[in-house]
Coordinates of C-alpha atoms in Angstrom, one line a residue:
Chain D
X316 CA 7.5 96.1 160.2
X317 CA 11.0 96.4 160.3
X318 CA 11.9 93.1 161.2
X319 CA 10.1 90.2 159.9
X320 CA 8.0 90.5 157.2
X321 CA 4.4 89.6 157.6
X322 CA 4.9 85.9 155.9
X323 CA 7.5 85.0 158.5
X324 CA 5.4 86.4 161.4
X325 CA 2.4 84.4 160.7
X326 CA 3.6 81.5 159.4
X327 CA 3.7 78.2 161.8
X328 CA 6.8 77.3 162.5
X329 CA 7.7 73.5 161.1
X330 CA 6.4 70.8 162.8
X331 CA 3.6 70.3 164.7
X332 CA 0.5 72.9 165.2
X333 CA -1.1 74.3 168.0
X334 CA -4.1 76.1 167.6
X335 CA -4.6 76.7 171.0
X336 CA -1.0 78.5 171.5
X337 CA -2.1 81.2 168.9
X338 CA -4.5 83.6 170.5
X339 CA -7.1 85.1 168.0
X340 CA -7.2 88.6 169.5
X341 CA -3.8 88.5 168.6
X342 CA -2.2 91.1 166.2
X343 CA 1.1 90.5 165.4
X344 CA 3.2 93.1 163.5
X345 CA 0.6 95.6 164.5
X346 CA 1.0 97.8 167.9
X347 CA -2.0 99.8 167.0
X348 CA -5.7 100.1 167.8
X349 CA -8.6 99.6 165.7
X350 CA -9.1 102.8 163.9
X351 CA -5.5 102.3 163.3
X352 CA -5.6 99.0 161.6
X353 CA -8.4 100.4 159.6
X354 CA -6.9 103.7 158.7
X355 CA -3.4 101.6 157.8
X356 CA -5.3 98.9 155.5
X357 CA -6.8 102.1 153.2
X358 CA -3.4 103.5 153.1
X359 CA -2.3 99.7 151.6
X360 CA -4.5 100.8 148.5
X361 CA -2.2 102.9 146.6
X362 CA 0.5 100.4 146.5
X363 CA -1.6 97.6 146.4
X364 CA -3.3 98.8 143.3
X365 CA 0.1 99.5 141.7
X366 CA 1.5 95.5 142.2
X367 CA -2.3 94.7 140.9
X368 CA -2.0 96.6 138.1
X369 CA 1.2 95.6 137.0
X370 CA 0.2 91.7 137.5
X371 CA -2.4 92.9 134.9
X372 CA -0.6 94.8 132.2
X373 CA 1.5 91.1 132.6
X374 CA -1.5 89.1 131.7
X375 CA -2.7 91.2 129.0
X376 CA 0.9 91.0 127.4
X377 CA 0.4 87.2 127.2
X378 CA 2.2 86.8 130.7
X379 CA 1.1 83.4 132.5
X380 CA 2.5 84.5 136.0
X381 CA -0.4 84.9 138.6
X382 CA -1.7 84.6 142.5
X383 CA -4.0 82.3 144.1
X384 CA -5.2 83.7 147.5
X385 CA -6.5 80.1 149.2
X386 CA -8.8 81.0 152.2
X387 CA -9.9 78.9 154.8
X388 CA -11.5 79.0 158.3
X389 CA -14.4 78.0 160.2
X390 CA -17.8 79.4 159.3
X391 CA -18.2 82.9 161.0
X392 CA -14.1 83.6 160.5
X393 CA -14.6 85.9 157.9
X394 CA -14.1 84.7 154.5
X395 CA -16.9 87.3 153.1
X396 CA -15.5 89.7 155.1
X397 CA -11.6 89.9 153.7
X398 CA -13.3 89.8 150.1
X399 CA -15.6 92.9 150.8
X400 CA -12.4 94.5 152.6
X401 CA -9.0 93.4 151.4
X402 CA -9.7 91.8 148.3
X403 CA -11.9 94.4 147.2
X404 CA -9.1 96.9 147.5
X405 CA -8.1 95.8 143.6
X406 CA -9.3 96.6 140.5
X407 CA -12.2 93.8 140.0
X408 CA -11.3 93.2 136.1
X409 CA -8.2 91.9 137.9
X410 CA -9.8 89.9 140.4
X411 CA -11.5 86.4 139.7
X412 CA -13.1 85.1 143.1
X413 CA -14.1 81.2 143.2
X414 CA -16.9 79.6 146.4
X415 CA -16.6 75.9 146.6
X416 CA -19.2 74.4 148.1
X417 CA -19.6 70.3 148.8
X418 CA -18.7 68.4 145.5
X419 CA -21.3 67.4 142.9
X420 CA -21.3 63.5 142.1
X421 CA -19.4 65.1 139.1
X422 CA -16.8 66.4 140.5
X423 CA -16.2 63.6 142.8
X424 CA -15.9 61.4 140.3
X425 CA -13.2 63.2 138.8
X426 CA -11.2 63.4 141.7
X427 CA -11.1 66.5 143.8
X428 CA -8.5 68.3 142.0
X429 CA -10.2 68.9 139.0
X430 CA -12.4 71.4 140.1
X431 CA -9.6 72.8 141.5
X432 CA -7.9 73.0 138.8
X433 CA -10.6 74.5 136.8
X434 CA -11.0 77.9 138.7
X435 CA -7.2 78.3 138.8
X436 CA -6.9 82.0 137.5
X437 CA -5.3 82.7 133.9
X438 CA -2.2 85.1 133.6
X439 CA -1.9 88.3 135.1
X440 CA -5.2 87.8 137.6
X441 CA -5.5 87.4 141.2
X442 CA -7.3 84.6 141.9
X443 CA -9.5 83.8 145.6
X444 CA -10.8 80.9 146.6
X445 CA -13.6 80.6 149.5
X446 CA -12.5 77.2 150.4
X447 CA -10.6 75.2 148.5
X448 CA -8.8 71.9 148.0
X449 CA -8.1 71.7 151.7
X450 CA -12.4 70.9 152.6
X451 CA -10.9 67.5 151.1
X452 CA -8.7 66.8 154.5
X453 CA -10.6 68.9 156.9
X454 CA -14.2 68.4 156.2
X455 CA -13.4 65.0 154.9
X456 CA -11.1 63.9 157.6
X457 CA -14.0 65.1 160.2
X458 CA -16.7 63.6 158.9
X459 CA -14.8 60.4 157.4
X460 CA -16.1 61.3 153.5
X461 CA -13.1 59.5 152.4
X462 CA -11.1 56.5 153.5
X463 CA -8.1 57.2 156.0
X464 CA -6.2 56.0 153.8
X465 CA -7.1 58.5 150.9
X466 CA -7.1 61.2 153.0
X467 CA -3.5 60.7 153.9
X468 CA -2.8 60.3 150.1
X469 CA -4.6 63.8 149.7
X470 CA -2.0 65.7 151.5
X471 CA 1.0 64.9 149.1
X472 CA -0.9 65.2 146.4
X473 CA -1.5 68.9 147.5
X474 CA 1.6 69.9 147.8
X475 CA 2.4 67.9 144.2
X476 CA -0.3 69.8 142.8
X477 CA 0.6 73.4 144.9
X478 CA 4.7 72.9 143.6
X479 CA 2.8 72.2 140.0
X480 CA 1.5 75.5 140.3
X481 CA 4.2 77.5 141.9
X482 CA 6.2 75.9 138.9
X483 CA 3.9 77.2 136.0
X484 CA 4.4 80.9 137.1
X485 CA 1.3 81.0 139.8
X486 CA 2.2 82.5 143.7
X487 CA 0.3 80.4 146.1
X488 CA -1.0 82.2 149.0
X489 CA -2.7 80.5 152.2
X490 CA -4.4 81.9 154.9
X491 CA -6.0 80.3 157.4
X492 CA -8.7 82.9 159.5
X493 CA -8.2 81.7 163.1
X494 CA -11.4 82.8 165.4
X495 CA -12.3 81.7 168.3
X496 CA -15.0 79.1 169.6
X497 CA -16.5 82.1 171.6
X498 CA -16.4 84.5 169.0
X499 CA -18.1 81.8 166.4
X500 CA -20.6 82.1 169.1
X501 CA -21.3 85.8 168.9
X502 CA -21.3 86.2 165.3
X503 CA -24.0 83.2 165.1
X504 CA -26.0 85.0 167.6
X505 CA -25.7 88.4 165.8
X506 CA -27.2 86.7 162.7
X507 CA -30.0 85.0 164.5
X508 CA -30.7 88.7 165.9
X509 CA -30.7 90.8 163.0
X510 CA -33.6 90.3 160.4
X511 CA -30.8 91.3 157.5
X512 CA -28.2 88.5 158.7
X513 CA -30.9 85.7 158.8
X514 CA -29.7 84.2 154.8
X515 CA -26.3 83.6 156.2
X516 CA -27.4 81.5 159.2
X517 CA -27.1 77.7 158.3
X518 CA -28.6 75.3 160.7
X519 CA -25.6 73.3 159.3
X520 CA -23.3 75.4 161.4
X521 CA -24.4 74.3 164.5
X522 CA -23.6 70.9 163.3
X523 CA -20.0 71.9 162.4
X524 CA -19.5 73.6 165.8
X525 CA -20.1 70.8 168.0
X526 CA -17.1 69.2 166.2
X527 CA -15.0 72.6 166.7
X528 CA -12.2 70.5 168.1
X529 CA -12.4 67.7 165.3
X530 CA -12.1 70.8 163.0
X531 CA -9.3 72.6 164.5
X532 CA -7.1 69.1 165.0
X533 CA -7.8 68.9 161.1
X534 CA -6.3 72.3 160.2
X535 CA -3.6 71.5 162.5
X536 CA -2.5 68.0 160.4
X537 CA -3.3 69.8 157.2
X538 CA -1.1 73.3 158.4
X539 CA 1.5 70.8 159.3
X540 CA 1.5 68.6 156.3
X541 CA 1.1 71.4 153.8
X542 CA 3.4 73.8 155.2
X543 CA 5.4 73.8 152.6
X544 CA 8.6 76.4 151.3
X545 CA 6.7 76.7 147.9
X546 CA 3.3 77.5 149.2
X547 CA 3.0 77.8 153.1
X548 CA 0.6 78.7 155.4
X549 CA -0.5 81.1 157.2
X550 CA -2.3 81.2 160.4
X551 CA -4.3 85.1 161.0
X552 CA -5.8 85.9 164.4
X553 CA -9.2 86.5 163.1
X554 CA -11.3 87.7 165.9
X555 CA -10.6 91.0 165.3
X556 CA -11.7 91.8 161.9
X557 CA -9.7 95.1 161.1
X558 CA -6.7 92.7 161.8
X559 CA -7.9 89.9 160.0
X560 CA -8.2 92.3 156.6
X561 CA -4.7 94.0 157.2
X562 CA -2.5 91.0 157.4
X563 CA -4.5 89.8 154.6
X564 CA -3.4 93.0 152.8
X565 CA -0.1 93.1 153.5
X566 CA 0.3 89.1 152.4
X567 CA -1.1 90.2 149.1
X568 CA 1.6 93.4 148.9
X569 CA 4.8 91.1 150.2
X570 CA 3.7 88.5 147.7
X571 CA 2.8 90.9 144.8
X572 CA 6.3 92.7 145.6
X573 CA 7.9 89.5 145.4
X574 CA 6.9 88.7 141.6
X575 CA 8.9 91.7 140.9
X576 CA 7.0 92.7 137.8
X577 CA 7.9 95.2 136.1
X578 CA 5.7 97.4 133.1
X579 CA 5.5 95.3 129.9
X580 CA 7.9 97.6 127.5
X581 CA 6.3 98.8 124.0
X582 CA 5.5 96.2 121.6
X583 CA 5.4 99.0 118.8
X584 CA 7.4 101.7 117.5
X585 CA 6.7 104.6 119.7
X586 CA 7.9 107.0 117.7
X587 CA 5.6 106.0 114.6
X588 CA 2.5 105.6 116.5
X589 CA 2.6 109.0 117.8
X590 CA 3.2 110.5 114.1
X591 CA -0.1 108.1 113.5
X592 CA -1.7 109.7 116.2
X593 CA -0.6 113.3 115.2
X594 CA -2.6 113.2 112.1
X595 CA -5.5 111.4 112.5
Chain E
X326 CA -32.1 115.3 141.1
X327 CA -35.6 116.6 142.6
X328 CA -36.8 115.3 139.5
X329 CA -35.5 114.1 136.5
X330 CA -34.2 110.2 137.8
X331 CA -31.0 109.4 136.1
X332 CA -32.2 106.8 134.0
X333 CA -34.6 109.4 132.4
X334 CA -32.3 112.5 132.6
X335 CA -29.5 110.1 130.2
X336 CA -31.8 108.1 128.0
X337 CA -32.1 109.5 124.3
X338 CA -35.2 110.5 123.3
X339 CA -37.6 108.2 120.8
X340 CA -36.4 108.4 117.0
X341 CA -33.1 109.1 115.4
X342 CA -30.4 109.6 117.6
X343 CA -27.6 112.4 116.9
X344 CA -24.3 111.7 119.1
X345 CA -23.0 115.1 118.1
X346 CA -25.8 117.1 119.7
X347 CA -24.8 115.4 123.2
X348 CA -21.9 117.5 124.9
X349 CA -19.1 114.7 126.2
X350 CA -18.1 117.4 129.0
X351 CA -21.6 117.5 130.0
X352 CA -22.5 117.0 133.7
X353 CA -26.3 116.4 133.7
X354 CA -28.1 116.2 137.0
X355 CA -25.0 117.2 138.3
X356 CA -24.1 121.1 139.2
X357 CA -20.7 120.2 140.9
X358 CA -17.1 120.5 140.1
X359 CA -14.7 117.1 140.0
X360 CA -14.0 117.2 144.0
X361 CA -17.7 117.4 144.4
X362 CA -18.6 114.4 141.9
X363 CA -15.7 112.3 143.4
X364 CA -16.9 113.2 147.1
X365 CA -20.5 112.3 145.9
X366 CA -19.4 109.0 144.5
X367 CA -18.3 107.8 147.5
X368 CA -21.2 108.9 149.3
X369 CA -22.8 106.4 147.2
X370 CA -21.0 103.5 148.4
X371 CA -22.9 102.6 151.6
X372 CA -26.2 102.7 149.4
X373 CA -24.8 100.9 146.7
X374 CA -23.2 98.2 148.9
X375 CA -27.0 98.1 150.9
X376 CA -28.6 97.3 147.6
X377 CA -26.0 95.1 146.2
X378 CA -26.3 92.8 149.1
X379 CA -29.8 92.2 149.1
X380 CA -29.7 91.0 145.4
X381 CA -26.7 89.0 147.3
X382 CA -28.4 87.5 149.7
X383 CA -32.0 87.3 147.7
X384 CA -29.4 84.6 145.2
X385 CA -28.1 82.6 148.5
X386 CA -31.6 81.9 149.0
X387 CA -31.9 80.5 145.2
X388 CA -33.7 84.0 144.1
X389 CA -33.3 84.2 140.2
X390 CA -33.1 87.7 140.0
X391 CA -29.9 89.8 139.0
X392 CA -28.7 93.0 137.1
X393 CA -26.5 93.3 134.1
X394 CA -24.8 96.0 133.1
X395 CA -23.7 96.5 129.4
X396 CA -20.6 99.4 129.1
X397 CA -20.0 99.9 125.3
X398 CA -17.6 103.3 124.1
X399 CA -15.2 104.0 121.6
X400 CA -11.5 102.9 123.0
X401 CA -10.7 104.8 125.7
X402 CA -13.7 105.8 126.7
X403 CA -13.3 104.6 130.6
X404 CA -14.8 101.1 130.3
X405 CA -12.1 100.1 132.6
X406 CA -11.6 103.4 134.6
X407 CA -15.4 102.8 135.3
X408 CA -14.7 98.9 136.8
X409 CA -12.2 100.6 138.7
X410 CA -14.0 103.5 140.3
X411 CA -18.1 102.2 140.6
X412 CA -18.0 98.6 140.1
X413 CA -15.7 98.2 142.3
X414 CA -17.3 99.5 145.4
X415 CA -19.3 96.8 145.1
X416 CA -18.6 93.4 147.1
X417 CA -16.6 91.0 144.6
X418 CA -17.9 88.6 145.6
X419 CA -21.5 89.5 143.9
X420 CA -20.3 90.9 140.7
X421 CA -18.8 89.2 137.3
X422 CA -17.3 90.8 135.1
X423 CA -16.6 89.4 131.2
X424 CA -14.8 90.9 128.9
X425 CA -15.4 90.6 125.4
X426 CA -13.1 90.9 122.9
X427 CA -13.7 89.3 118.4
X428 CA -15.3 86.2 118.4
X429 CA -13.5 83.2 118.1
X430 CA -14.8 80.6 115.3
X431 CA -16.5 78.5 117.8
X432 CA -18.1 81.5 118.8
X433 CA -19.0 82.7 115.4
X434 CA -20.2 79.3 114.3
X435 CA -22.8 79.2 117.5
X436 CA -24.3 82.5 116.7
X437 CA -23.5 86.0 117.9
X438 CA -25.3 85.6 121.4
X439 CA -24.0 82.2 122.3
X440 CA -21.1 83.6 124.2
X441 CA -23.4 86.6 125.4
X442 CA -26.2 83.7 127.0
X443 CA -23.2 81.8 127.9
X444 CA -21.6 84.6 130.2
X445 CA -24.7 85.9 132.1
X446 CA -24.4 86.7 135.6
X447 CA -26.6 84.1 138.3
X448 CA -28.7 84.6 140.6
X449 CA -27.7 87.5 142.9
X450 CA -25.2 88.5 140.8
X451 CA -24.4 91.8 139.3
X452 CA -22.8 91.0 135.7
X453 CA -20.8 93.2 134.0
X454 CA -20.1 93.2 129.9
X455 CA -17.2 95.1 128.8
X456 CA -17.7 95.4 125.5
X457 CA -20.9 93.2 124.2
X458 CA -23.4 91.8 121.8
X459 CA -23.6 95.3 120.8
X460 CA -20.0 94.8 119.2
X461 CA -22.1 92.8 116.3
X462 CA -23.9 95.7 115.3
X463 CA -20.8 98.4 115.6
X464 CA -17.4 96.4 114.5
X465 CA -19.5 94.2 112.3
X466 CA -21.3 97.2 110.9
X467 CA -18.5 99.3 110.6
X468 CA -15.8 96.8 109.7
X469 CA -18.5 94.9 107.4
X470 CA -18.0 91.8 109.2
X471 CA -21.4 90.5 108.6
X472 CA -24.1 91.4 105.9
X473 CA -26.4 94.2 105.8
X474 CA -29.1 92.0 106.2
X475 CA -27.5 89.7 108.7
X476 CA -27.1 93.2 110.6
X477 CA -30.3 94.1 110.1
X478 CA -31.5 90.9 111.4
X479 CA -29.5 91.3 114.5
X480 CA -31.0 95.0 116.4
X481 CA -34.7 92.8 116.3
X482 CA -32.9 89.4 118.0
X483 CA -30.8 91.8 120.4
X484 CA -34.3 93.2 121.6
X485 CA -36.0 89.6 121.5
X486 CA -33.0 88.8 123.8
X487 CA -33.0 91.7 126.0
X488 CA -36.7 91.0 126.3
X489 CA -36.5 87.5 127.3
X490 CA -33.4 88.2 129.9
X491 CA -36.0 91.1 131.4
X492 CA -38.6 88.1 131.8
X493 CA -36.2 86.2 133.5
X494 CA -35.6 88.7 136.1
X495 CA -32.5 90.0 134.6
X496 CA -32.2 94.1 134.6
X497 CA -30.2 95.0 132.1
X498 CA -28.4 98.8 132.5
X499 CA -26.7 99.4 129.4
X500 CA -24.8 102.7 129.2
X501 CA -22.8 103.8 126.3
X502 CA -19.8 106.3 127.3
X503 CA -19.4 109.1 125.0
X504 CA -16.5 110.6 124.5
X505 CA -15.0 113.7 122.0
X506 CA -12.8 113.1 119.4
X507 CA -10.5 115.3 120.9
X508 CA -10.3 113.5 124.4
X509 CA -9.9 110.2 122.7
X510 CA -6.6 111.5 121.4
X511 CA -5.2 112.8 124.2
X512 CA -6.1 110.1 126.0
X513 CA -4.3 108.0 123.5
X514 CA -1.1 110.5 123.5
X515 CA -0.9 110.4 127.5
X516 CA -0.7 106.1 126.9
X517 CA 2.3 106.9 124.6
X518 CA 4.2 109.2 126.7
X519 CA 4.1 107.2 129.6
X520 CA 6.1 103.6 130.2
X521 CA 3.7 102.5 132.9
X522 CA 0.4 102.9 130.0
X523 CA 2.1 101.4 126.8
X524 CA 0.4 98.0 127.4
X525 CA -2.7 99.7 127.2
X526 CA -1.6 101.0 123.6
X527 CA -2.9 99.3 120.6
X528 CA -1.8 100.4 117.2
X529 CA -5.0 99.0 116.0
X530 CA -6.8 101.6 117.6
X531 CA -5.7 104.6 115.5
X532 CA -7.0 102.3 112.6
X533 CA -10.5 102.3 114.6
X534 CA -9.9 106.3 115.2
X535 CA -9.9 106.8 111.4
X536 CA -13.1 105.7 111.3
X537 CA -14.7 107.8 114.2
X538 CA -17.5 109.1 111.8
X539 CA -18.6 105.6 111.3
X540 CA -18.3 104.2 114.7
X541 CA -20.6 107.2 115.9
X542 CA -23.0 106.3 113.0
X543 CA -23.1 102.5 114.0
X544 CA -23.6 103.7 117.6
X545 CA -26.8 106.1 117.0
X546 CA -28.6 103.3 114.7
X547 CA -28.0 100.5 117.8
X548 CA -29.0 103.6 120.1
X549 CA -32.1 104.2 117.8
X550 CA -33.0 100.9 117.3
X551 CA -32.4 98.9 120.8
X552 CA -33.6 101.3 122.7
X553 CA -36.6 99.7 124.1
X554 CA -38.0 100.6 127.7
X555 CA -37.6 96.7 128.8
X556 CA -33.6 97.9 128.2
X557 CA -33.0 101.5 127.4
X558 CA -29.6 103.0 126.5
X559 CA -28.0 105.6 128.5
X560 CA -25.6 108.1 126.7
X561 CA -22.9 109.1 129.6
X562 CA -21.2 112.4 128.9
X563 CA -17.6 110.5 129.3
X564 CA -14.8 113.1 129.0
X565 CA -14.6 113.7 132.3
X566 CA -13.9 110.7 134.3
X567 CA -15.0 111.7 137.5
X568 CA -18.8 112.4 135.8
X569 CA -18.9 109.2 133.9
X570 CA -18.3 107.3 137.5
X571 CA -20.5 109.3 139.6
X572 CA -23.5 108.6 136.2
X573 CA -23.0 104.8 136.2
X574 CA -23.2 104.7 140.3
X575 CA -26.5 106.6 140.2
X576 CA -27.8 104.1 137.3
X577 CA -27.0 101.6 139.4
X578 CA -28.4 102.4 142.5
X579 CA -32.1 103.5 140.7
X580 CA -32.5 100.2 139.3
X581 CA -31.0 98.0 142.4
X582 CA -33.5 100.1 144.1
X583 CA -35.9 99.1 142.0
X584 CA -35.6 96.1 142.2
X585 CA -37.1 96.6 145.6
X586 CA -35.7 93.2 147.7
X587 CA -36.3 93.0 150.8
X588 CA -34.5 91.0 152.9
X589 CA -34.6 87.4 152.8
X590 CA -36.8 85.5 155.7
X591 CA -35.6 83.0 158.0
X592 CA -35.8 79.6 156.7
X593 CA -35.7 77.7 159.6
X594 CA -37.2 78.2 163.0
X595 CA -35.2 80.7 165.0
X596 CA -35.9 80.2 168.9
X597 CA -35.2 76.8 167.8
X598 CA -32.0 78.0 166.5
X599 CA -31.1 80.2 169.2
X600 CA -31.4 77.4 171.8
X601 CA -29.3 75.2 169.8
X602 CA -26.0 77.8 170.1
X603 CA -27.1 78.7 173.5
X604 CA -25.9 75.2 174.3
X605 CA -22.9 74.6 171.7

């Protein structure tokens, strides 16, 4: 990586989306083989642990600057997957991880923000969500939950919301896990083999797949629309999982790097407290 | 450990406890040196991460049950290092953490386990305390926060509660880190000398080291009297790190383990299943 860093390389360009054009075996910014990509994403640890850290001595010193990992994908793509591997590279005290599932009649009626907004992280954590705000123009748009019109509403009211958060100190990153319709295959089939896999097969998702391309024109509309300078997307060739987890990790580090945070200083007399310390 | 499980080899006997009869630098059930102990904690993490996502996968099927695990120790004892090292080779996705720190008066006008009841882990979930319910019965012992009766009153409803929690398939680990006076101080010397630790320095601290004797005293009566075998304490020799991580792990693992979850079963039919992806 001495060229472009790993935003600029997997971020759709402005305008339009193909999905089709980006091939999910892909694994750009990386020349090397698996055992590489695995052995490069534990040597991400050290560093990534550091930025982490120093996010966290920022929150604990009454620092309101934070990171929101958003990620999306089709079922299969690996959302569990870049929490067990990437995500669970940091210190867990630091980490606060929120699954949304449909919307209660609750949260529906209280627009779909709110719930949003309630599982934003405080100061100094990384948050992650498993799904997010954007179920409200993909899944909604598919399966016509909410009026065209609203839907189209939803968009700018994103990227309101998003700049919102940028604003009040909080780095918005967005990946989107790009697998393929064949690979979706395989992974279902491996969890209707294996005995130990059969709790995360959803009849549901059968259901989902037969609207694969209804699904993968919504994330294109929604990586279009929401694409934005403040908080943009980003599109990871997922079929390969050691890839998938290693551009996740290097987002995190670019993004982490780019707070620029540097150790709280001493709030106390250093001198005194160690006199203090001396004789007791 | 031929014999002797963990949970036994680190529980204090029945009766008065005495803290300084238990050596922090112990190692026991352990005959190794650091490199071994941090070899043999990772060794652990396949089994661990086994266990952890059965109890997973046993709450994505609406399962009740769930493990809690209760760190208490003086400052500095590795309450943190201990996220760090052992929760954290767990999925985060399955664990919550909470960390406790005084009450505010909401919380103190609802009653000392309000916030404890409001913060337990799901289904599935391993929770973690930092810092707990217990701190009603130290700090409030110690620092006189409550009275002696109110105190009193408290070890009997802390085992009503742990009892109740039990019954509601909640296994509670609760592990107390013991560590020397001596280590605490260097440990609070080494967060003095160095720029990247200061945020971890808290002048109140050397107030709370002055009254070590105390603490120790609050510690063995809540040892003594909480110590039931629905939730037994475990006293983890604490000063050095690498023991206290590799302890916890093996707690952990015993009582995931016996839990003894299987697998969830297939809720749906699966040939039926299968033929539906053959054709999707």
């Amino acid at each position: 990586m001495t060229q472009a860093s790993w935003s600029q390389l997997l971020r759709p360009p402005a305008g339009p989306v193909d999905l089709t054009a980006v091939d999910p075996r892909a694994t750009p910014g990386f020349t090397g083989k698996k055992a590489d990509g695995q052995a490069a994403l534990l040597a991400l640890e050290p560093t990534i642990t550091d930025l982490q850290e120093r996010l966290y001595a920022h929150g604990r010193t009454d620092g309101q600057r934070r990171l929101l990992l958003v990620t999306q994908g089709m079922d299969t793509s690996g959302k569990g997957g870049t929490m067990r591997k990437t995500v669970g590279l940091m210190d867990p005290q630091g980490v606060v991880i929120k699954a949304f599932g449909a919307p209660t009649d609750t949260e529906k009626r209280r627009g779909f923000l709110w719930r949003i907004r309630q599982a934003l992280p405080p100061g100094g954590k990384v948050g992650v969500f498993d799904r997010s705000h954007y179920e409200d123009v993909l899944v909604a748009r598919v399966r016509s939950l909410a009026s065209k019109a609203t839907i189209e509403r939803r968009y700018d009211a994103i990227n309101e919301f998003e700049q919102e958060l940028a604003e009040s100190g909080c780095v918005v990153v967005k990946v989107m896990l790009h697998i393929s319709r064949d690979e979706q295959k395989a992974r279902l089939a491996e969890r209707l083999d294996n005995p130990t896999k059969y709790w995360k097969y959803n009849p549901k998702d059968i259901d989902d797949r037969k609207l694969w391309d209804d699904f993968q024109h919504a994330y294109e509309i929604a990586l279009e629309r929401c694409n934005t300078d403040t908080a943009p997307w980003h599109v990871i060739p997922a079929d390969r999982k050691w890839y998938r987890n290693l551009a996740v990790a290097h987002l995190l580090v670019e993004h982490l790097e780019g707070m620029g945070l540097s150790w709280p200083p001493a709030d106390f007399d250093i001198e005194a407290e160690k006199a203090r310390l001396a004789v007791s």
